[in-house]
């Protein structure tokens, strides 16, 4: 074949087959496979990153919540202790002691509160809603 000769479609295919080792169907399959592989990798990456972000967010939220509750419980404990100073010498179970302890009803996470005198004798006890839930579980107070 010379430069001036006209090639027909069959000749062009035979040239393609001779010079290009990859067939047309293989090229199309390879492109489809490459597209699907890129799509799969993209979707998988997005899913993994989303799961990591959600997991990290939950972890940070739990950590901040526990820190907040412990700070608030410490503040409540200190406030109640200060309020009980005036009533610590009253007899066990007095109305004033019970009144101070009943302020804990506002807090859903308050389990129990105990009032002891300076000799270590138990004067009054408060068991909140959280304490009742914990008490319903076996061996809750043995811990």
PDB file of C-alpha atoms in Angstrom:
ATOM      1  CA  UNK A   1       0.000   0.000   0.000  1.00  0.00           C
ATOM      2  CA  UNK A   2       1.293   3.340  -0.984  1.00  0.00           C
ATOM      3  CA  UNK A   3       0.520   6.770   0.278  1.00  0.00           C
ATOM      4  CA  UNK A   4      -1.932   7.505  -2.497  1.00  0.00           C
ATOM      5  CA  UNK A   5      -3.921   4.295  -2.025  1.00  0.00           C
ATOM      6  CA  UNK A   6      -7.292   4.523  -0.384  1.00  0.00           C
ATOM      7  CA  UNK A   7      -7.731   2.255   2.581  1.00  0.00           C
ATOM      8  CA  UNK A   8     -11.028   0.613   3.172  1.00  0.00           C
ATOM      9  CA  UNK A   9     -12.438  -0.175   6.606  1.00  0.00           C
ATOM     10  CA  UNK A  10     -11.214  -3.805   6.577  1.00  0.00           C
ATOM     11  CA  UNK A  11      -7.679  -2.691   5.859  1.00  0.00           C
ATOM     12  CA  UNK A  12      -7.870  -0.165   8.676  1.00  0.00           C
ATOM     13  CA  UNK A  13      -8.954  -2.863  11.109  1.00  0.00           C
ATOM     14  CA  UNK A  14      -6.118  -5.111  10.100  1.00  0.00           C
ATOM     15  CA  UNK A  15      -3.677  -2.222  10.620  1.00  0.00           C
ATOM     16  CA  UNK A  16      -5.138  -1.553  14.036  1.00  0.00           C
ATOM     17  CA  UNK A  17      -4.891  -5.224  14.926  1.00  0.00           C
ATOM     18  CA  UNK A  18      -1.300  -5.321  13.776  1.00  0.00           C
ATOM     19  CA  UNK A  19      -0.028  -2.214  15.564  1.00  0.00           C
ATOM     20  CA  UNK A  20      -2.230  -2.080  18.652  1.00  0.00           C
ATOM     21  CA  UNK A  21      -2.077  -5.190  20.828  1.00  0.00           C
ATOM     22  CA  UNK A  22      -5.227  -4.287  22.763  1.00  0.00           C
ATOM     23  CA  UNK A  23      -8.510  -4.911  20.979  1.00  0.00           C
ATOM     24  CA  UNK A  24     -11.368  -2.416  20.897  1.00  0.00           C
ATOM     25  CA  UNK A  25     -13.546  -4.493  23.205  1.00  0.00           C
ATOM     26  CA  UNK A  26     -10.681  -4.812  25.639  1.00  0.00           C
ATOM     27  CA  UNK A  27     -10.203  -1.036  25.576  1.00  0.00           C
ATOM     28  CA  UNK A  28     -13.905  -0.409  26.212  1.00  0.00           C
ATOM     29  CA  UNK A  29     -13.968  -3.023  28.985  1.00  0.00           C
ATOM     30  CA  UNK A  30     -10.833  -1.498  30.478  1.00  0.00           C
ATOM     31  CA  UNK A  31     -12.385   1.991  30.447  1.00  0.00           C
ATOM     32  CA  UNK A  32     -15.614   0.723  31.996  1.00  0.00           C
ATOM     33  CA  UNK A  33     -13.624  -1.194  34.563  1.00  0.00           C
ATOM     34  CA  UNK A  34     -11.511   1.867  35.298  1.00  0.00           C
ATOM     35  CA  UNK A  35     -14.614   4.044  35.690  1.00  0.00           C
ATOM     36  CA  UNK A  36     -16.284   1.541  37.985  1.00  0.00           C
ATOM     37  CA  UNK A  37     -13.076   1.154  39.998  1.00  0.00           C
ATOM     38  CA  UNK A  38     -12.758   4.929  40.401  1.00  0.00           C
ATOM     39  CA  UNK A  39     -16.440   5.179  41.374  1.00  0.00           C
ATOM     40  CA  UNK A  40     -16.095   2.336  43.860  1.00  0.00           C
ATOM     41  CA  UNK A  41     -12.965   3.885  45.405  1.00  0.00           C
ATOM     42  CA  UNK A  42     -14.658   7.289  45.654  1.00  0.00           C
ATOM     43  CA  UNK A  43     -17.805   5.919  47.298  1.00  0.00           C
ATOM     44  CA  UNK A  44     -15.783   3.732  49.641  1.00  0.00           C
ATOM     45  CA  UNK A  45     -13.535   6.641  50.628  1.00  0.00           C
ATOM     46  CA  UNK A  46     -16.520   8.881  51.305  1.00  0.00           C
ATOM     47  CA  UNK A  47     -18.206   6.166  53.397  1.00  0.00           C
ATOM     48  CA  UNK A  48     -15.064   5.490  55.446  1.00  0.00           C
ATOM     49  CA  UNK A  49     -14.386   9.176  56.063  1.00  0.00           C
ATOM     50  CA  UNK A  50     -18.027   9.747  57.027  1.00  0.00           C
ATOM     51  CA  UNK A  51     -17.935   6.830  59.459  1.00  0.00           C
ATOM     52  CA  UNK A  52     -14.716   8.146  61.009  1.00  0.00           C
ATOM     53  CA  UNK A  53     -16.171  11.643  61.385  1.00  0.00           C
ATOM     54  CA  UNK A  54     -19.347  10.276  63.015  1.00  0.00           C
ATOM     55  CA  UNK A  55     -17.330   8.051  65.358  1.00  0.00           C
ATOM     56  CA  UNK A  56     -15.043  10.923  66.349  1.00  0.00           C
ATOM     57  CA  UNK A  57     -18.024  13.236  66.880  1.00  0.00           C
ATOM     58  CA  UNK A  58     -19.743  10.711  69.144  1.00  0.00           C
ATOM     59  CA  UNK A  59     -16.537  10.165  71.109  1.00  0.00           C
ATOM     60  CA  UNK A  60     -15.990  13.908  71.605  1.00  0.00           C
ATOM     61  CA  UNK A  61     -19.659  14.435  72.528  1.00  0.00           C
ATOM     62  CA  UNK A  62     -19.549  11.667  75.142  1.00  0.00           C
ATOM     63  CA  UNK A  63     -16.323  13.038  76.576  1.00  0.00           C
ATOM     64  CA  UNK A  64     -17.734  16.565  76.821  1.00  0.00           C
ATOM     65  CA  UNK A  65     -21.005  15.288  78.303  1.00  0.00           C
ATOM     66  CA  UNK A  66     -19.224  13.269  80.985  1.00  0.00           C
ATOM     67  CA  UNK A  67     -17.014  16.258  81.799  1.00  0.00           C
ATOM     68  CA  UNK A  68     -20.064  18.535  82.030  1.00  0.00           C
ATOM     69  CA  UNK A  69     -22.028  16.135  84.241  1.00  0.00           C
ATOM     70  CA  UNK A  70     -19.107  15.480  86.565  1.00  0.00           C
ATOM     71  CA  UNK A  71     -18.485  19.214  86.936  1.00  0.00           C
ATOM     72  CA  UNK A  72     -22.152  19.832  87.617  1.00  0.00           C
ATOM     73  CA  UNK A  73     -22.371  16.943  90.086  1.00  0.00           C
ATOM     74  CA  UNK A  74     -19.339  18.273  91.961  1.00  0.00           C
ATOM     75  CA  UNK A  75     -20.900  21.744  92.090  1.00  0.00           C
ATOM     76  CA  UNK A  76     -24.219  20.312  93.306  1.00  0.00           C
ATOM     77  CA  UNK A  77     -22.410  18.266  95.945  1.00  0.00           C
ATOM     78  CA  UNK A  78     -20.535  21.309  97.198  1.00  0.00           C
ATOM     79  CA  UNK A  79     -23.693  23.440  97.279  1.00  0.00           C
ATOM     80  CA  UNK A  80     -25.647  20.803  99.179  1.00  0.00           C
ATOM     81  CA  UNK A  81     -22.754  20.321 101.610  1.00  0.00           C
ATOM     82  CA  UNK A  82     -22.705  24.032 102.334  1.00  0.00           C
ATOM     83  CA  UNK A  83     -26.494  24.046 102.783  1.00  0.00           C
ATOM     84  CA  UNK A  84     -26.320  21.065 105.160  1.00  0.00           C
ATOM     85  CA  UNK A  85     -23.766  22.640 107.508  1.00  0.00           C
ATOM     86  CA  UNK A  86     -26.560  24.370 109.426  1.00  0.00           C
ATOM     87  CA  UNK A  87     -28.541  21.121 109.833  1.00  0.00           C
ATOM     88  CA  UNK A  88     -25.782  18.594 110.490  1.00  0.00           C
ATOM     89  CA  UNK A  89     -26.334  18.671 114.268  1.00  0.00           C
ATOM     90  CA  UNK A  90     -30.068  18.031 113.977  1.00  0.00           C
ATOM     91  CA  UNK A  91     -31.375  14.538 114.713  1.00  0.00           C
ATOM     92  CA  UNK A  92     -31.261  11.925 111.979  1.00  0.00           C
ATOM     93  CA  UNK A  93     -33.963  12.289 109.335  1.00  0.00           C
ATOM     94  CA  UNK A  94     -34.892  15.832 110.267  1.00  0.00           C
ATOM     95  CA  UNK A  95     -37.152  17.831 107.971  1.00  0.00           C
ATOM     96  CA  UNK A  96     -34.435  20.353 107.078  1.00  0.00           C
ATOM     97  CA  UNK A  97     -31.976  17.640 106.037  1.00  0.00           C
ATOM     98  CA  UNK A  98     -34.626  15.928 103.944  1.00  0.00           C
ATOM     99  CA  UNK A  99     -35.617  19.230 102.339  1.00  0.00           C
ATOM    100  CA  UNK A 100     -32.044  19.857 101.209  1.00  0.00           C
ATOM    101  CA  UNK A 101     -31.725  16.331  99.857  1.00  0.00           C
ATOM    102  CA  UNK A 102     -34.999  16.602  97.943  1.00  0.00           C
ATOM    103  CA  UNK A 103     -33.469  19.372  95.835  1.00  0.00           C
ATOM    104  CA  UNK A 104     -31.674  16.557  94.053  1.00  0.00           C
ATOM    105  CA  UNK A 105     -34.974  15.504  92.437  1.00  0.00           C
ATOM    106  CA  UNK A 106     -34.377  18.129  89.761  1.00  0.00           C
ATOM    107  CA  UNK A 107     -31.374  16.200  88.451  1.00  0.00           C
ATOM    108  CA  UNK A 108     -32.083  13.021  86.536  1.00  0.00           C
ATOM    109  CA  UNK A 109     -28.577  11.608  87.032  1.00  0.00           C
ATOM    110  CA  UNK A 110     -28.444  11.961  90.823  1.00  0.00           C
ATOM    111  CA  UNK A 111     -28.377   8.417  92.181  1.00  0.00           C
ATOM    112  CA  UNK A 112     -27.831   8.605  95.923  1.00  0.00           C
ATOM    113  CA  UNK A 113     -26.786  11.022  98.632  1.00  0.00           C
ATOM    114  CA  UNK A 114     -25.848  10.204 102.207  1.00  0.00           C
ATOM    115  CA  UNK A 115     -25.546  12.499 105.208  1.00  0.00           C
ATOM    116  CA  UNK A 116     -23.118  11.373 107.899  1.00  0.00           C
ATOM    117  CA  UNK A 117     -22.330  13.145 111.127  1.00  0.00           C
ATOM    118  CA  UNK A 118     -18.792  13.728 112.358  1.00  0.00           C
ATOM    119  CA  UNK A 119     -18.814  10.322 114.120  1.00  0.00           C
ATOM    120  CA  UNK A 120     -19.568   8.554 110.826  1.00  0.00           C
ATOM    121  CA  UNK A 121     -23.177   7.711 111.688  1.00  0.00           C
ATOM    122  CA  UNK A 122     -25.686   7.782 108.863  1.00  0.00           C
ATOM    123  CA  UNK A 123     -28.200  10.582 109.401  1.00  0.00           C
ATOM    124  CA  UNK A 124     -30.207  10.640 106.166  1.00  0.00           C
ATOM    125  CA  UNK A 125     -30.281   9.004 102.725  1.00  0.00           C
ATOM    126  CA  UNK A 126     -31.574  10.143  99.347  1.00  0.00           C
ATOM    127  CA  UNK A 127     -32.149   7.735  96.453  1.00  0.00           C
ATOM    128  CA  UNK A 128     -33.050   9.437  93.165  1.00  0.00           C
ATOM    129  CA  UNK A 129     -34.592   8.112  89.965  1.00  0.00           C
ATOM    130  CA  UNK A 130     -31.167   7.147  88.601  1.00  0.00           C
ATOM    131  CA  UNK A 131     -30.468   5.339  91.877  1.00  0.00           C
ATOM    132  CA  UNK A 132     -33.727   3.405  91.603  1.00  0.00           C
ATOM    133  CA  UNK A 133     -32.831   2.358  88.049  1.00  0.00           C
ATOM    134  CA  UNK A 134     -29.369   1.307  89.185  1.00  0.00           C
ATOM    135  CA  UNK A 135     -30.835  -0.545  92.171  1.00  0.00           C
ATOM    136  CA  UNK A 136     -33.079  -2.539  89.831  1.00  0.00           C
ATOM    137  CA  UNK A 137     -29.949  -3.989  88.256  1.00  0.00           C
ATOM    138  CA  UNK A 138     -28.471  -6.930  90.153  1.00  0.00           C
ATOM    139  CA  UNK A 139     -25.326  -6.253  92.192  1.00  0.00           C
ATOM    140  CA  UNK A 140     -25.562  -2.495  91.559  1.00  0.00           C
ATOM    141  CA  UNK A 141     -24.521  -1.485  95.066  1.00  0.00           C
ATOM    142  CA  UNK A 142     -21.915  -4.179  95.496  1.00  0.00           C
ATOM    143  CA  UNK A 143     -19.651  -2.276  93.118  1.00  0.00           C
TER     144      UNK A 143
END
